[in-house]
Every structure is written in structure tokens, then in C-alpha cells.
Tab-separated table of C-alpha atoms in Angstrom:
chain	number	residue	atom	x	y	z
A	1	MET	CA	0.000	0.000	0.000
A	2	THR	CA	1.457	3.387	-1.007
A	3	LEU	CA	1.694	6.389	1.300
A	4	ALA	CA	-1.068	8.122	-0.619
A	5	SER	CA	-3.410	5.146	-0.412
A	6	ALA	CA	-2.623	4.702	3.277
A	7	SER	CA	-3.428	8.355	3.884
A	8	ALA	CA	-6.682	8.002	1.962
A	9	ALA	CA	-7.570	4.908	3.950
A	10	GLY	CA	-6.975	6.868	7.150
A	11	LEU	CA	-9.372	9.562	5.983
A	12	VAL	CA	-11.986	6.942	5.210
A	13	LEU	CA	-11.462	5.342	8.609
A	14	MET	CA	-11.506	8.392	10.864
A	15	GLU	CA	-14.356	10.869	10.873
A	16	GLY	CA	-14.236	11.881	14.525
A	17	THR	CA	-12.331	14.775	16.071
A	18	VAL	CA	-10.109	15.163	19.096
A	19	TRP	CA	-13.156	16.321	21.040
A	20	SER	CA	-15.239	13.294	20.089
A	21	VAL	CA	-12.378	10.959	21.049
A	22	VAL	CA	-11.960	12.681	24.418
A	23	LEU	CA	-15.711	12.733	25.016
A	24	GLY	CA	-16.051	9.062	24.125
A	25	GLY	CA	-13.124	8.030	26.295
A	26	VAL	CA	-14.163	10.061	29.340
A	27	PHE	CA	-17.798	9.001	29.022
A	28	GLY	CA	-16.713	5.371	28.788
A	29	VAL	CA	-14.435	5.596	31.825
A	30	LEU	CA	-17.131	7.210	33.981
A	31	THR	CA	-20.046	5.017	32.910
A	32	GLY	CA	-17.882	1.902	33.018
A	33	LEU	CA	-17.513	2.417	36.762
A	34	ALA	CA	-21.294	1.984	37.061
A	35	VAL	CA	-21.354	-1.365	35.242
A	36	PRO	CA	-21.101	-3.499	38.431
A	37	ALA	CA	-24.079	-1.638	39.925
A	38	LEU	CA	-26.007	-2.146	36.682
A	39	ILE	CA	-25.298	-5.883	36.758
A	40	ALA	CA	-26.320	-6.128	40.420
A	41	ARG	CA	-29.749	-4.642	39.617
A	42	VAL	CA	-30.662	-7.437	37.197
A	43	PRO	CA	-33.192	-9.812	38.810
A	44	GLU	CA	-32.238	-13.450	38.964
A	45	PRO	CA	-33.999	-15.769	36.463
A	46	VAL	CA	-36.775	-17.835	37.988
A	47	SER	CA	-35.601	-21.439	38.244
A	48	GLU	CA	-38.014	-24.237	37.497
A	49	PRO	CA	-38.888	-26.460	40.495
A	50	GLU	CA	-37.510	-29.960	40.486
A	51	ALA	CA	-39.906	-32.658	39.372
A	52	THR	CA	-39.284	-35.014	42.281
A	53	ALA	CA	-37.834	-35.066	45.772
A	54	GLU	CA	-35.131	-37.467	44.567
A	55	GLN	CA	-33.862	-34.823	42.181
A	56	ASP	CA	-33.644	-32.393	45.105
A	57	LEU	CA	-31.488	-34.879	47.001
A	58	GLU	CA	-29.298	-35.625	43.973
A	59	PRO	CA	-28.706	-32.443	41.962
A	60	ASP	CA	-27.416	-32.667	38.427
A	61	ARG	CA	-23.686	-32.031	38.807
A	62	SER	CA	-23.117	-32.165	35.051
A	63	THR	CA	-24.624	-28.691	34.728
A	64	PRO	CA	-22.361	-25.948	36.093
A	65	ILE	CA	-23.929	-23.655	38.667
A	66	LYS	CA	-24.370	-20.165	37.262
A	67	PRO	CA	-23.157	-17.312	39.466
A	68	THR	CA	-25.754	-14.807	40.599
A	69	TYR	CA	-25.708	-11.308	39.171
A	70	VAL	CA	-24.812	-9.927	42.592
A	71	ASP	CA	-21.858	-12.322	42.777
A	72	ILE	CA	-20.713	-11.206	39.328
A	73	SER	CA	-20.977	-7.543	40.316
A	74	ARG	CA	-18.750	-8.174	43.335
A	75	ARG	CA	-15.861	-9.657	41.371
A	76	PRO	CA	-12.570	-8.023	42.389
A	77	ALA	CA	-11.574	-5.060	40.223
A	78	LEU	CA	-14.646	-5.460	37.995
A	79	GLY	CA	-15.346	-1.738	38.174
A	80	ALA	CA	-11.803	-0.841	37.145
A	81	ALA	CA	-11.785	-3.392	34.317
A	82	SER	CA	-15.202	-2.252	33.072
A	83	SER	CA	-14.098	1.377	33.217
A	84	ALA	CA	-10.917	0.661	31.258
A	85	ALA	CA	-12.745	-1.405	28.622
A	86	ALA	CA	-15.522	1.160	28.241
A	87	GLY	CA	-12.982	3.983	28.049
A	88	LEU	CA	-11.079	2.261	25.249
A	89	CYS	CA	-14.270	1.411	23.350
A	90	GLY	CA	-15.604	4.934	23.857
A	91	ALA	CA	-12.417	6.451	22.463
A	92	LEU	CA	-12.606	4.166	19.419
A	93	ILE	CA	-16.244	5.120	18.873
A	94	GLY	CA	-15.344	8.808	19.153
A	95	TRP	CA	-12.441	8.274	16.763
A	96	ARG	CA	-14.823	6.870	14.178
A	97	LEU	CA	-17.810	9.176	14.746
A	98	ASP	CA	-17.888	12.950	15.021
A	99	LEU	CA	-19.959	14.819	17.585
A	100	GLY	CA	-23.627	14.254	16.791
A	101	TRP	CA	-26.592	11.953	17.256
A	102	GLU	CA	-24.755	8.903	15.925
A	103	LEU	CA	-22.094	9.293	18.609
A	104	THR	CA	-24.787	9.909	21.226
A	105	ALA	CA	-26.617	6.699	20.372
A	106	TRP	CA	-23.448	4.598	20.450
A	107	LEU	CA	-22.229	6.074	23.736
A	108	LEU	CA	-25.610	5.510	25.382
A	109	PHE	CA	-25.339	1.842	24.423
A	110	LEU	CA	-21.703	1.546	25.545
A	111	PRO	CA	-22.100	0.747	29.294
A	112	LEU	CA	-24.962	-1.608	28.497
A	113	GLY	CA	-22.804	-3.425	25.951
A	114	ILE	CA	-20.015	-3.871	28.505
A	115	ALA	CA	-22.499	-5.186	31.079
A	116	LEU	CA	-24.077	-7.602	28.595
A	117	ALA	CA	-20.680	-8.942	27.532
A	118	ILE	CA	-19.750	-9.641	31.157
A	119	ILE	CA	-23.100	-11.228	32.014
A	120	ASP	CA	-23.154	-13.437	28.931
A	121	ALA	CA	-19.555	-14.529	29.496
A	122	LYS	CA	-20.388	-15.615	33.051
A	123	THR	CA	-23.935	-16.990	32.669
A	124	LYS	CA	-24.541	-17.544	28.921
A	125	LEU	CA	-27.605	-15.315	29.298
A	126	LEU	CA	-28.518	-11.922	27.852
A	127	PRO	CA	-31.245	-10.642	30.198
A	128	SER	CA	-34.212	-8.930	28.600
A	129	TYR	CA	-34.329	-6.791	31.759
A	130	LEU	CA	-31.473	-4.793	30.224
A	131	ILE	CA	-32.139	-5.189	26.505
A	132	LYS	CA	-35.827	-4.224	26.352
A	133	PRO	CA	-35.387	-0.802	28.011
A	134	ALA	CA	-32.498	-0.158	25.630
A	135	TYR	CA	-34.953	-0.300	22.729
A	136	VAL	CA	-37.175	2.238	24.495
A	137	VAL	CA	-34.231	4.633	24.786
A	138	LEU	CA	-32.326	4.027	21.556
A	139	VAL	CA	-35.165	3.878	19.031
A	140	PRO	CA	-36.252	7.501	19.704
A	141	VAL	CA	-32.632	8.690	19.974
A	142	ILE	CA	-31.869	7.144	16.582
A	143	TYR	CA	-35.039	7.951	14.665
A	144	LEU	CA	-36.251	11.326	15.985
A	145	PRO	CA	-33.266	13.359	14.712
A	146	LEU	CA	-33.547	11.628	11.330
A	147	VAL	CA	-37.253	12.417	11.067
A	148	VAL	CA	-36.728	16.039	12.127
A	149	ALA	CA	-33.955	16.385	9.529
A	150	GLN	CA	-36.115	14.515	6.976
A	151	ASP	CA	-33.212	12.168	6.322
A	152	TRP	CA	-35.423	9.447	4.879
A	153	GLU	CA	-32.526	7.650	3.211
A	154	THR	CA	-30.912	6.947	6.581
A	155	VAL	CA	-34.297	6.047	8.044
A	156	LYS	CA	-34.779	3.437	5.319
A	157	ARG	CA	-31.240	2.075	5.672
A	158	THR	CA	-31.465	1.810	9.458
A	159	THR	CA	-34.852	0.107	9.324
A	160	LEU	CA	-33.800	-2.295	6.584
A	161	ALA	CA	-30.622	-3.150	8.503
A	162	TRP	CA	-32.759	-3.837	11.571
A	163	LEU	CA	-35.052	-6.151	9.624
A	164	VAL	CA	-32.302	-7.988	7.725
A	165	TYR	CA	-29.715	-8.410	10.482
A	166	GLY	CA	-32.283	-9.095	13.175
A	167	GLY	CA	-34.163	-11.387	10.807
A	168	ILE	CA	-31.058	-13.479	10.132
A	169	PHE	CA	-30.529	-14.066	13.846
A	170	PHE	CA	-34.223	-14.797	14.373
A	171	LEU	CA	-34.106	-17.366	11.578
A	172	MET	CA	-31.026	-19.034	13.075
A	173	TRP	CA	-32.710	-19.157	16.482
A	174	PHE	CA	-35.928	-20.518	14.963
A	175	ILE	CA	-34.081	-23.282	13.081
A	176	TYR	CA	-31.718	-24.269	15.890
A	177	PRO	CA	-32.725	-22.711	19.241
A	178	ARG	CA	-30.163	-24.781	21.145
A	179	GLY	CA	-27.355	-23.077	19.278
A	180	LEU	CA	-28.540	-19.512	19.764
A	181	GLY	CA	-30.511	-17.907	22.579
A	182	TYR	CA	-33.332	-15.451	21.998
A	183	GLY	CA	-31.320	-12.892	23.928
A	184	ASP	CA	-28.880	-12.970	21.005
A	185	VAL	CA	-31.782	-12.157	18.680
A	186	ARG	CA	-32.781	-9.163	20.804
A	187	LEU	CA	-29.188	-7.962	20.935
A	188	ALA	CA	-28.845	-8.358	17.161
A	189	GLY	CA	-31.723	-5.924	16.680
A	190	LEU	CA	-30.033	-3.274	18.813
A	191	LEU	CA	-26.707	-3.691	17.043
A	192	ALA	CA	-28.423	-3.556	13.650
A	193	LEU	CA	-30.016	-0.218	14.523
A	194	LEU	CA	-26.707	1.259	15.629
A	195	LEU	CA	-24.717	-0.109	12.688
A	196	GLY	CA	-27.389	0.674	10.112
A	197	LEU	CA	-27.438	4.253	11.365
A	198	VAL	CA	-23.783	4.606	10.339
A	199	GLY	CA	-23.747	2.661	7.060
A	200	TRP	CA	-23.977	-0.640	5.198
A	201	ALA	CA	-20.220	-1.218	5.259
A	202	GLU	CA	-20.200	-1.199	9.048
A	203	LEU	CA	-23.085	-3.674	9.218
A	204	ILE	CA	-21.601	-6.065	6.647
A	205	VAL	CA	-18.129	-6.143	8.199
A	206	SER	CA	-19.668	-6.584	11.651
A	207	PHE	CA	-21.602	-9.614	10.418
A	208	TYR	CA	-18.535	-11.259	8.915
A	209	ALA	CA	-16.339	-10.372	11.896
A	210	THR	CA	-18.860	-11.960	14.259
A	211	PHE	CA	-19.151	-15.208	12.347
A	212	LEU	CA	-15.470	-15.477	11.412
A	213	LEU	CA	-13.859	-14.452	14.683
A	214	GLY	CA	-16.453	-16.202	16.843
A	215	PRO	CA	-15.689	-19.794	15.767
A	216	ILE	CA	-11.935	-19.106	15.659
A	217	LEU	CA	-11.866	-17.723	19.190
A	218	MET	CA	-14.103	-20.545	20.375
A	219	LEU	CA	-11.597	-23.080	19.040
A	220	VAL	CA	-8.697	-21.261	20.681
A	221	LEU	CA	-10.462	-20.967	24.033
A	222	ASN	CA	-11.442	-24.635	23.853
A	223	GLY	CA	-7.847	-25.686	23.186
A	224	PHE	CA	-8.630	-26.401	19.506
A	225	SER	CA	-11.078	-29.103	20.550
A	226	ILE	CA	-14.249	-29.292	18.454
A	227	ARG	CA	-16.096	-30.858	21.382
A	228	GLY	CA	-15.109	-28.158	23.843
A	229	ARG	CA	-17.530	-26.313	26.076
A	230	GLN	CA	-20.148	-24.116	24.439
A	231	LEU	CA	-19.216	-20.454	24.675
A	232	PRO	CA	-21.581	-17.465	24.779
A	233	PHE	CA	-22.153	-15.688	21.476
A	234	GLY	CA	-23.042	-12.226	22.792
A	235	PRO	CA	-19.456	-11.057	23.417
A	236	PHE	CA	-18.515	-12.008	19.848
A	237	MET	CA	-21.490	-10.052	18.505
A	238	LEU	CA	-20.449	-6.994	20.497
A	239	LEU	CA	-16.809	-7.313	19.430
A	240	GLY	CA	-17.905	-7.761	15.820
A	241	ALA	CA	-20.023	-4.605	16.060
A	242	LEU	CA	-17.063	-2.601	17.362
A	243	ILE	CA	-14.847	-3.959	14.572
A	244	GLY	CA	-17.512	-3.203	11.993
A	245	LEU	CA	-17.969	0.350	13.241
A	246	THR	CA	-14.249	1.073	13.490
A	247	PHE	CA	-12.932	-0.653	10.362
A	248	GLY	CA	-15.982	-1.460	8.226
A	249	ARG	CA	-15.738	1.387	5.756
A	250	TRP	CA	-11.963	0.995	5.470
A	251	VAL	CA	-12.218	-2.757	4.828
A	252	LEU	CA	-14.753	-2.402	2.028
A	253	SER	CA	-13.116	0.636	0.432
A	254	THR	CA	-9.593	-0.807	0.602
A	255	TRP	CA	-9.997	-4.519	-0.053
A	256	LEU	CA	-13.264	-4.954	-1.931
A	257	VAL	CA	-13.139	-2.004	-4.312
């Protein structure tokens, strides 16, 4: 790659300013500190009663016991780790997006995304207690400025991305529910709204990053054993979304054009 093409790629990649990077980083650091408290507020899932008294006396030891949300929130240094991760992600988001409604929507989702990644990694669950209110907040934040500005092209792209990306995950869940939880479907809808708001390149690269990096990382974490333990998919979706947002336009403009 020549110096000129590298410079052009950098212009395609970065649209944010110093202020948006600082805002994203500081916002991430501060809201990341609140992630443990957010996790602790999630109600525990209602467990089904055992069918017989014998099952009460002899619990199924083959199924690992999931930690409670309060236990997860009390992990040592979780607040510091969440703050650091959210600060880094916030700076990357601000590096990619300039000050505006797009940046606002992504930063509002940021602490929730960190919390969901932690919860899913520990419990293999994505609680609707957190995801459903996110729709209530993000849908108006995303659509109202577009409607006021009469930016119907972005409205159509965002909605179509929501339907297509969310529909793909719904179809996968419908065909093989054991391989994908419905929480993943709900999360896919949120990510589709955020990615579709920015552009098709970001959505497409996010999709491929999720489904390429996910299996590779699963193999690595399982010691390259195909029959290793099943890993949660939510963290890979969130990582794929960050990759798609940060590098999506650069990947398509540099390698596919």
C-alpha cells in the first residue's frame, strides 16, 4: 500500500475529532464504573422447580452452577476493568464518529454493551431486563433526529438493517434454538439499529467479523477441541459490532473495491 493510499484509507477510517475521542473516552471511563451496579440490579432468572424429591437430594452435577448477578458484580476489580474497557471502546467510537446523534446513540449503548458482555460470558444469558429498556431509549434517539432532519434515506437504511440483520438471527434461532438464545436475537436488533445508522459497510463487516472471529476464538479458548464447552455468542457479537464500526468502511473501500 502506497503512502497516498494509506493516507486516503486513514481519511476513510476516521471521521471523529479530538473532542469526540476525548468525550467518548471520558464518558466510557465514567459510565464503566457503574457497570457493576447495573449488573447487580438485574433480577435473577426464575428457576423451574424440580420434578421429584429425589432430584432435590441428587442435583445434576453435570450442569455448572451459574453465578448470581450480585456475585458477578462483586468480582474483584470489575469496576476498574469495566471502566478501562468502556474507556477504550468509547475512544474508538469517538475516533470513528464525530460529535452528533450517531455518537450519542453509540455512547448511550456503551455501558450496556459492557455489562451484557460480562453477564453473557459468566452466565450464557442476555437478560431482557437490560435489553428491552435499551430499545425504548435508543429507538427515539436514533429515529427522531432523522425524522426532524427529513433524512429518509438513513431512516430506510437503518430500518432495513434492523429487519435484515435481526431477521437473520431470528431465523437461526428458529431453526436451531439450542445453538442460539433469543437474547442474542434481541441484541442483534439493537446492534443492527446502531450499525445501520452509520452505514452498510459497518453492518456487513460486523456480520462477517462476528461469524469469522467467533468460531476461531471458540476453538482457541477450547484448546482447539471441536467438542469443547459451548461459549456465549453475545461477546462475539459486540466485538464484531465494534470492529464493523471502526474498520468497516476501510475494509470495504480498501480490499473490496
